[in-house]
Short mmCIF file of C-alpha atoms (C1' of nucleotides) in Angstrom, two decimals:
data_model
loop_
_atom_site.label_atom_id
_atom_site.label_comp_id
_atom_site.label_asym_id
_atom_site.label_seq_id
_atom_site.Cartn_x
_atom_site.Cartn_y
_atom_site.Cartn_z
CA MET N 1 115.65 41.00 23.76
CA PRO N 2 117.74 38.04 22.84
CA GLU N 3 117.39 34.68 24.49
CA LEU N 4 119.66 31.67 24.12
CA PRO N 5 118.90 30.97 20.42
CA GLU N 6 119.45 34.60 19.43
CA VAL N 7 122.70 34.93 21.39
CA GLU N 8 123.90 31.62 19.92
CA THR N 9 123.08 32.90 16.42
CA ILE N 10 124.97 36.14 17.00
CA LYS N 11 127.92 34.13 18.24
CA ARG N 12 127.92 31.90 15.17
CA SER N 13 127.60 34.85 12.78
CA LEU N 14 130.42 36.82 14.41
CA ALA N 15 132.95 34.20 15.49
CA PRO N 16 134.46 33.34 12.08
CA ARG N 17 134.61 36.98 11.08
CA LEU N 18 136.28 38.20 14.27
CA LEU N 19 138.84 35.46 14.69
CA GLY N 20 142.42 36.74 14.57
CA ARG N 21 141.57 40.42 14.37
CA THR N 22 143.29 42.98 16.54
CA ILE N 23 141.43 45.68 18.48
CA LEU N 24 142.89 49.01 17.33
CA ALA N 25 140.79 51.41 19.39
CA VAL N 26 137.79 51.41 21.74
CA GLU N 27 135.20 54.16 21.86
CA VAL N 28 132.61 54.31 24.66
CA ARG N 29 129.68 56.70 24.29
CA LEU N 30 127.66 55.41 27.26
CA PRO N 31 129.89 54.80 30.30
CA LYS N 32 127.15 53.14 32.38
CA LEU N 33 127.28 50.25 29.92
CA LEU N 34 130.56 49.22 31.53
CA ALA N 35 129.26 48.08 34.93
CA GLY N 36 131.70 49.99 37.10
CA MET N 37 134.71 50.14 34.83
CA GLU N 38 136.12 53.40 33.48
CA PRO N 39 136.08 53.77 29.69
CA ALA N 40 139.79 54.58 29.70
CA ALA N 41 140.55 51.45 31.70
CA LEU N 42 138.62 49.30 29.25
CA ALA N 43 140.48 50.83 26.32
CA ARG N 44 143.82 50.29 28.07
CA ARG N 45 143.05 46.61 28.54
CA LEU N 46 141.69 45.97 25.06
CA VAL N 47 143.76 47.94 22.60
CA GLY N 48 146.33 45.72 20.94
CA GLN N 49 144.59 42.48 21.95
CA VAL N 50 143.86 39.79 19.38
CA ILE N 51 140.40 38.18 19.26
CA GLY N 52 140.66 34.44 19.77
CA GLY N 53 137.00 33.44 19.40
CA MET N 54 133.49 33.77 20.78
CA ASP N 55 131.46 31.76 23.22
CA ARG N 56 128.06 31.88 24.88
CA ARG N 57 126.92 31.23 28.44
CA GLY N 58 123.17 31.54 28.99
CA LYS N 59 122.27 34.86 27.42
CA TYR N 60 125.82 36.19 27.76
CA LEU N 61 127.96 36.62 24.67
CA LEU N 62 131.67 36.14 25.40
CA LEU N 63 134.38 37.72 23.28
CA GLU N 64 137.56 35.73 23.92
CA LEU N 65 140.93 37.40 23.68
CA ALA N 66 144.04 35.52 22.72
CA ALA N 67 145.68 36.36 26.06
CA GLY N 68 142.87 34.59 27.97
CA ASP N 69 140.86 37.62 29.06
CA ARG N 70 137.23 37.84 28.00
CA VAL N 71 134.57 40.48 27.47
CA ALA N 72 131.03 39.43 28.42
CA PHE N 73 128.09 41.25 26.82
CA HIS N 74 124.55 41.03 28.11
CA LEU N 75 122.16 42.50 25.55
CA ARG N 76 119.13 42.62 27.86
CA MET N 77 116.02 43.89 26.05
CA SER N 78 117.18 45.88 23.04
CA GLY N 79 120.93 45.37 22.61
CA ARG N 80 122.50 44.44 19.28
CA LEU N 81 126.08 43.60 18.46
CA VAL N 82 126.98 43.99 14.79
CA LEU N 83 130.12 43.99 12.70
CA ARG N 84 130.17 46.53 9.91
CA ALA N 85 132.37 48.75 7.78
CA ALA N 86 134.34 51.31 9.79
CA GLY N 87 133.39 54.94 9.48
CA PRO N 88 131.85 57.80 11.40
CA THR N 89 128.29 57.13 12.57
CA GLU N 90 125.65 59.42 13.96
CA GLU N 91 123.37 56.47 14.65
CA PRO N 92 121.36 57.56 17.70
CA HIS N 93 121.87 54.51 19.94
CA ALA N 94 125.32 53.24 19.00
CA TYR N 95 127.13 53.34 22.33
CA LEU N 96 130.27 51.24 21.98
CA PHE N 97 132.77 50.76 19.16
CA PHE N 98 135.65 48.31 18.82
CA HIS N 99 137.67 49.48 15.85
CA LEU N 100 139.29 46.38 14.35
CA THR N 101 141.91 45.49 11.80
CA GLY N 102 140.35 44.69 8.42
CA GLY N 103 138.49 47.99 8.20
CA GLU N 104 135.45 46.96 10.29
CA ASP N 105 133.94 48.04 13.59
CA LEU N 106 132.21 45.85 16.14
CA VAL N 107 129.37 48.16 17.25
CA TYR N 108 127.04 47.84 20.24
CA VAL N 109 123.63 49.46 19.73
CA ASP N 110 121.04 49.59 22.52
CA PRO N 111 118.06 52.00 22.44
CA ARG N 112 116.89 51.14 25.96
CA LYS N 113 120.39 51.25 27.47
CA PHE N 114 119.75 48.16 29.61
CA GLY N 115 122.70 46.14 28.32
CA ARG N 116 125.93 45.62 30.25
CA LEU N 117 129.52 44.72 29.47
CA TYR N 118 131.87 42.93 31.90
CA TYR N 119 135.62 42.63 31.51
CA LEU N 120 136.81 39.25 32.77
CA SER N 121 140.51 38.86 33.40
CA ALA N 122 142.09 35.46 32.72
CA GLY N 123 141.84 33.23 35.75
CA GLU N 124 139.72 35.71 37.67
CA LYS N 125 136.56 34.47 39.34
CA LEU N 126 133.39 35.27 37.38
CA PRO N 127 131.28 38.20 38.63
CA PRO N 128 128.04 37.24 40.42
CA PRO N 129 125.52 37.24 37.59
CA LEU N 130 127.67 34.93 35.46
CA PHE N 131 128.96 32.89 38.36
CA ALA N 132 125.44 32.10 39.54
CA LEU N 133 124.05 30.88 36.21
CA GLY N 134 122.28 27.53 36.12
CA PRO N 135 123.13 24.71 33.69
CA GLU N 136 123.09 25.10 29.91
CA PRO N 137 119.81 23.50 28.75
CA LEU N 138 121.48 22.15 25.60
CA GLY N 139 124.54 20.91 27.47
CA ALA N 140 125.36 17.23 28.01
CA ASP N 141 124.92 17.58 31.77
CA PHE N 142 121.34 18.84 31.45
CA THR N 143 119.51 15.54 31.87
CA PRO N 144 115.88 14.73 32.67
CA SER N 145 116.90 13.87 36.22
CA LEU N 146 118.70 17.20 36.64
CA LEU N 147 115.54 18.98 35.49
CA ALA N 148 113.54 16.94 37.99
CA GLU N 149 115.96 17.99 40.74
CA ILE N 150 115.69 21.65 39.78
CA LEU N 151 111.89 21.56 39.98
CA ALA N 152 111.48 19.28 42.98
CA GLY N 153 109.64 20.82 45.90
CA ARG N 154 108.99 24.18 44.24
CA ARG N 155 105.51 25.47 44.90
CA GLY N 156 105.75 28.49 42.59
CA ALA N 157 104.47 28.51 39.01
CA ILE N 158 106.53 26.67 36.40
CA LYS N 159 106.96 29.62 34.05
CA PRO N 160 108.94 31.89 36.40
CA VAL N 161 111.14 28.88 37.21
CA LEU N 162 111.98 28.48 33.52
CA LEU N 163 112.86 32.19 33.41
CA ASP N 164 115.12 32.07 36.47
CA GLN N 165 118.67 32.20 35.11
CA ARG N 166 120.10 30.76 38.33
CA LEU N 167 118.12 27.57 37.77
CA ILE N 168 118.45 27.13 33.99
CA ALA N 169 120.49 29.52 31.82
CA GLY N 170 119.20 31.11 28.63
CA ILE N 171 115.40 30.72 28.50
CA GLY N 172 113.45 34.00 28.18
CA ASN N 173 109.84 35.04 27.80
CA ILE N 174 109.28 33.87 24.21
CA TYR N 175 110.76 30.41 24.59
CA ALA N 176 109.29 29.78 28.05
CA ASP N 177 105.82 30.14 26.49
CA GLU N 178 106.74 28.08 23.42
CA ILE N 179 108.25 25.33 25.57
CA LEU N 180 105.21 25.10 27.86
CA HIS N 181 102.87 24.93 24.90
CA ARG N 182 104.86 22.14 23.29
CA ALA N 183 104.89 20.29 26.60
CA GLY N 184 101.14 20.79 27.14
CA ILE N 185 101.68 22.38 30.56
CA HIS N 186 99.80 25.40 31.92
CA PRO N 187 102.22 28.23 32.81
CA ARG N 188 100.76 28.52 36.34
CA ARG N 189 101.19 24.85 37.26
CA PRO N 190 103.29 24.47 40.43
CA ALA N 191 106.79 23.56 39.27
CA GLY N 192 107.24 20.78 41.78
CA GLY N 193 103.90 19.14 41.00
CA LEU N 194 104.59 17.85 37.50
CA LYS N 195 104.01 14.16 36.88
CA GLU N 196 106.75 12.00 35.41
CA ASP N 197 105.40 12.08 31.85
CA GLU N 198 104.96 15.85 32.08
CA LEU N 199 108.54 16.25 33.25
CA ARG N 200 109.72 14.22 30.31
CA ARG N 201 107.66 16.28 27.87
CA LEU N 202 108.99 19.47 29.43
CA TYR N 203 112.56 18.24 29.07
CA ASP N 204 112.05 17.30 25.44
CA ALA N 205 110.30 20.62 24.75
CA ILE N 206 113.15 22.65 26.27
CA ARG N 207 115.76 20.93 24.11
CA GLY N 208 113.51 20.71 21.05
CA VAL N 209 112.28 24.30 20.97
CA LEU N 210 115.70 25.81 21.64
CA THR N 211 117.41 23.60 19.07
CA GLU N 212 114.78 24.38 16.45
CA ALA N 213 114.94 28.10 17.16
CA ILE N 214 118.72 28.05 16.68
CA SER N 215 118.28 26.26 13.36
CA TYR N 216 115.95 29.10 12.29
CA ARG N 217 118.53 31.62 13.52
CA GLY N 218 116.35 33.01 16.30
CA THR N 219 113.15 35.03 16.58
CA SER N 220 112.91 38.62 15.30
CA LYS N 221 109.90 40.35 16.81
CA ARG N 222 111.32 43.86 16.73
CA ASP N 223 114.96 44.65 17.49
CA TYR N 224 116.77 41.39 17.10
CA VAL N 225 119.30 40.86 14.30
CA ASP N 226 122.42 38.69 14.20
CA GLY N 227 126.00 39.92 13.98
CA GLU N 228 125.61 40.70 10.29
CA GLY N 229 122.36 42.58 10.71
CA ARG N 230 120.15 39.71 9.49
CA PRO N 231 116.85 38.95 11.26
CA GLY N 232 115.95 35.40 12.30
CA ASP N 233 113.07 33.30 10.97
CA TYR N 234 111.61 31.57 14.01
CA GLN N 235 108.85 34.18 14.46
CA GLU N 236 107.02 32.36 11.66
CA ARG N 237 107.09 29.16 13.69
CA LEU N 238 105.87 30.54 17.03
CA ALA N 239 102.98 28.52 18.40
CA VAL N 240 101.72 30.95 21.06
CA TYR N 241 104.00 33.92 21.78
CA GLY N 242 102.40 37.16 20.59
CA ARG N 243 99.42 35.28 19.13
CA ALA N 244 96.60 36.38 21.49
CA ASP N 245 93.14 35.62 20.03
CA GLU N 246 94.65 33.77 17.09
CA PRO N 247 93.83 30.07 16.71
CA CYS N 248 96.06 27.49 18.37
CA ARG N 249 98.02 25.71 15.66
CA VAL N 250 97.22 22.39 17.32
CA CYS N 251 93.53 22.61 18.32
CA GLY N 252 92.22 25.86 16.85
CA HIS N 253 91.12 27.35 20.18
CA PRO N 254 92.03 31.06 20.56
CA ILE N 255 95.38 31.69 22.28
CA ARG N 256 95.03 33.63 25.53
CA ARG N 257 97.25 36.26 27.11
CA ILE N 258 97.60 36.40 30.89
CA VAL N 259 100.25 37.77 33.26
CA VAL N 260 102.42 35.28 35.17
CA GLY N 261 105.26 36.45 37.38
CA GLY N 262 104.79 39.92 35.97
CA ARG N 263 105.42 38.82 32.39
CA GLY N 264 102.98 38.70 29.49
CA THR N 265 102.21 35.02 28.94
CA TYR N 266 100.58 33.32 25.98
CA PHE N 267 99.08 29.86 26.14
CA CYS N 268 96.36 27.60 24.78
CA PRO N 269 93.70 26.89 27.42
CA VAL N 270 92.80 23.61 25.72
CA CYS N 271 96.24 22.14 25.00
CA GLN N 272 97.86 23.30 28.23
CA VAL N 273 96.51 21.96 31.51
"C1'" DT G 1 105.43 37.12 45.31
"C1'" DA G 2 104.84 41.39 43.45
"C1'" DA G 3 106.08 45.92 42.23
"C1'" DA G 4 109.35 49.34 41.09
"C1'" DT G 5 113.34 50.39 38.55
"C1'" DC G 6 116.44 51.08 34.65
"C1'" DC G 7 115.24 53.33 29.32
"C1'" DT G 8 113.18 54.33 24.58
"C1'" DG G 9 110.18 53.08 20.89
"C1'" DT G 10 105.95 51.47 18.93
"C1'" DC G 11 101.34 50.48 18.51
"C1'" DA G 12 96.24 50.52 19.39
"C1'" DT J 1 97.80 58.82 25.67
"C1'" DG J 2 98.49 54.59 27.81
"C1'" DA J 3 99.96 49.94 27.45
"C1'" DC J 4 103.44 47.10 26.41
"C1'" DA J 5 108.11 45.31 25.01
"C1'" DG J 6 112.73 39.53 23.85
"C1'" DG J 7 115.70 41.22 30.99
"C1'" DA J 8 117.32 41.29 35.55
"C1'" DT J 9 118.00 43.36 40.02
"C1'" DT J 10 116.44 45.65 44.04
"C1'" DT J 11 112.95 46.76 47.26
"C1'" DA J 12 108.67 46.18 49.75
#
DNA sequence: TAAATCCTGTCA
DNA sequence: TGACAGGATTTA
């Protein structure tokens, strides 16, 4: 579900409200969420710890504990992390509860059960999926020349490259399509074959689309809400994603849907070459 | 490079 | 009823 702008929005909505709170109890209703760890072991580690802040790496949401340990959430397709008043819940897909001081619970809800949680001890090496992440596309070190390096020599289509978290961290299916439309690049173009001006447009589109989407607090197509349960607004700004047969906002030609790298892909056959 | 897999919900 | 869904890993 959530891509970089959505995870960033959740982080911003939760961070000020979680800061300084103590975890009183942990309740796990879906053990497989824990990626190998026993529910009792997680509770042992967390109870009594004070929350020091939140961070984001790619699509991972990091809950930072005052002692230096961290909890990494990956929400995958349908995960939500929300802070709300404590109390018994029979909500069908609420699978993890952090009971906090201040009378609120941090609750993880995930109908499709794809999400995962990793406990990261202070100073410990990151587990493979986090360790292997590519650069942050909004970070200072993500430069046009770094993008050129990442794409150089790749014969595969550009869209799956944008989706590969080991190459660039945080772009998902919605924003890959939006970025390629803004850049005027066909999703099946070989990644290593872009001309210099196309590379520059792609770079600007990556930073521009992601930054704009954050300012609109993410895209809510179905499940996504921020840490307070509020949907985002960027769905109203989407140029191509989910708009098959509707007119391109730039040229009026109908948007097409194809499959690229196994993912539904929306693009304008006139604007994107 | 593609398909299967993990899951449930929604929509045509 | 079948197709599809904002993700990622494993297998062929």
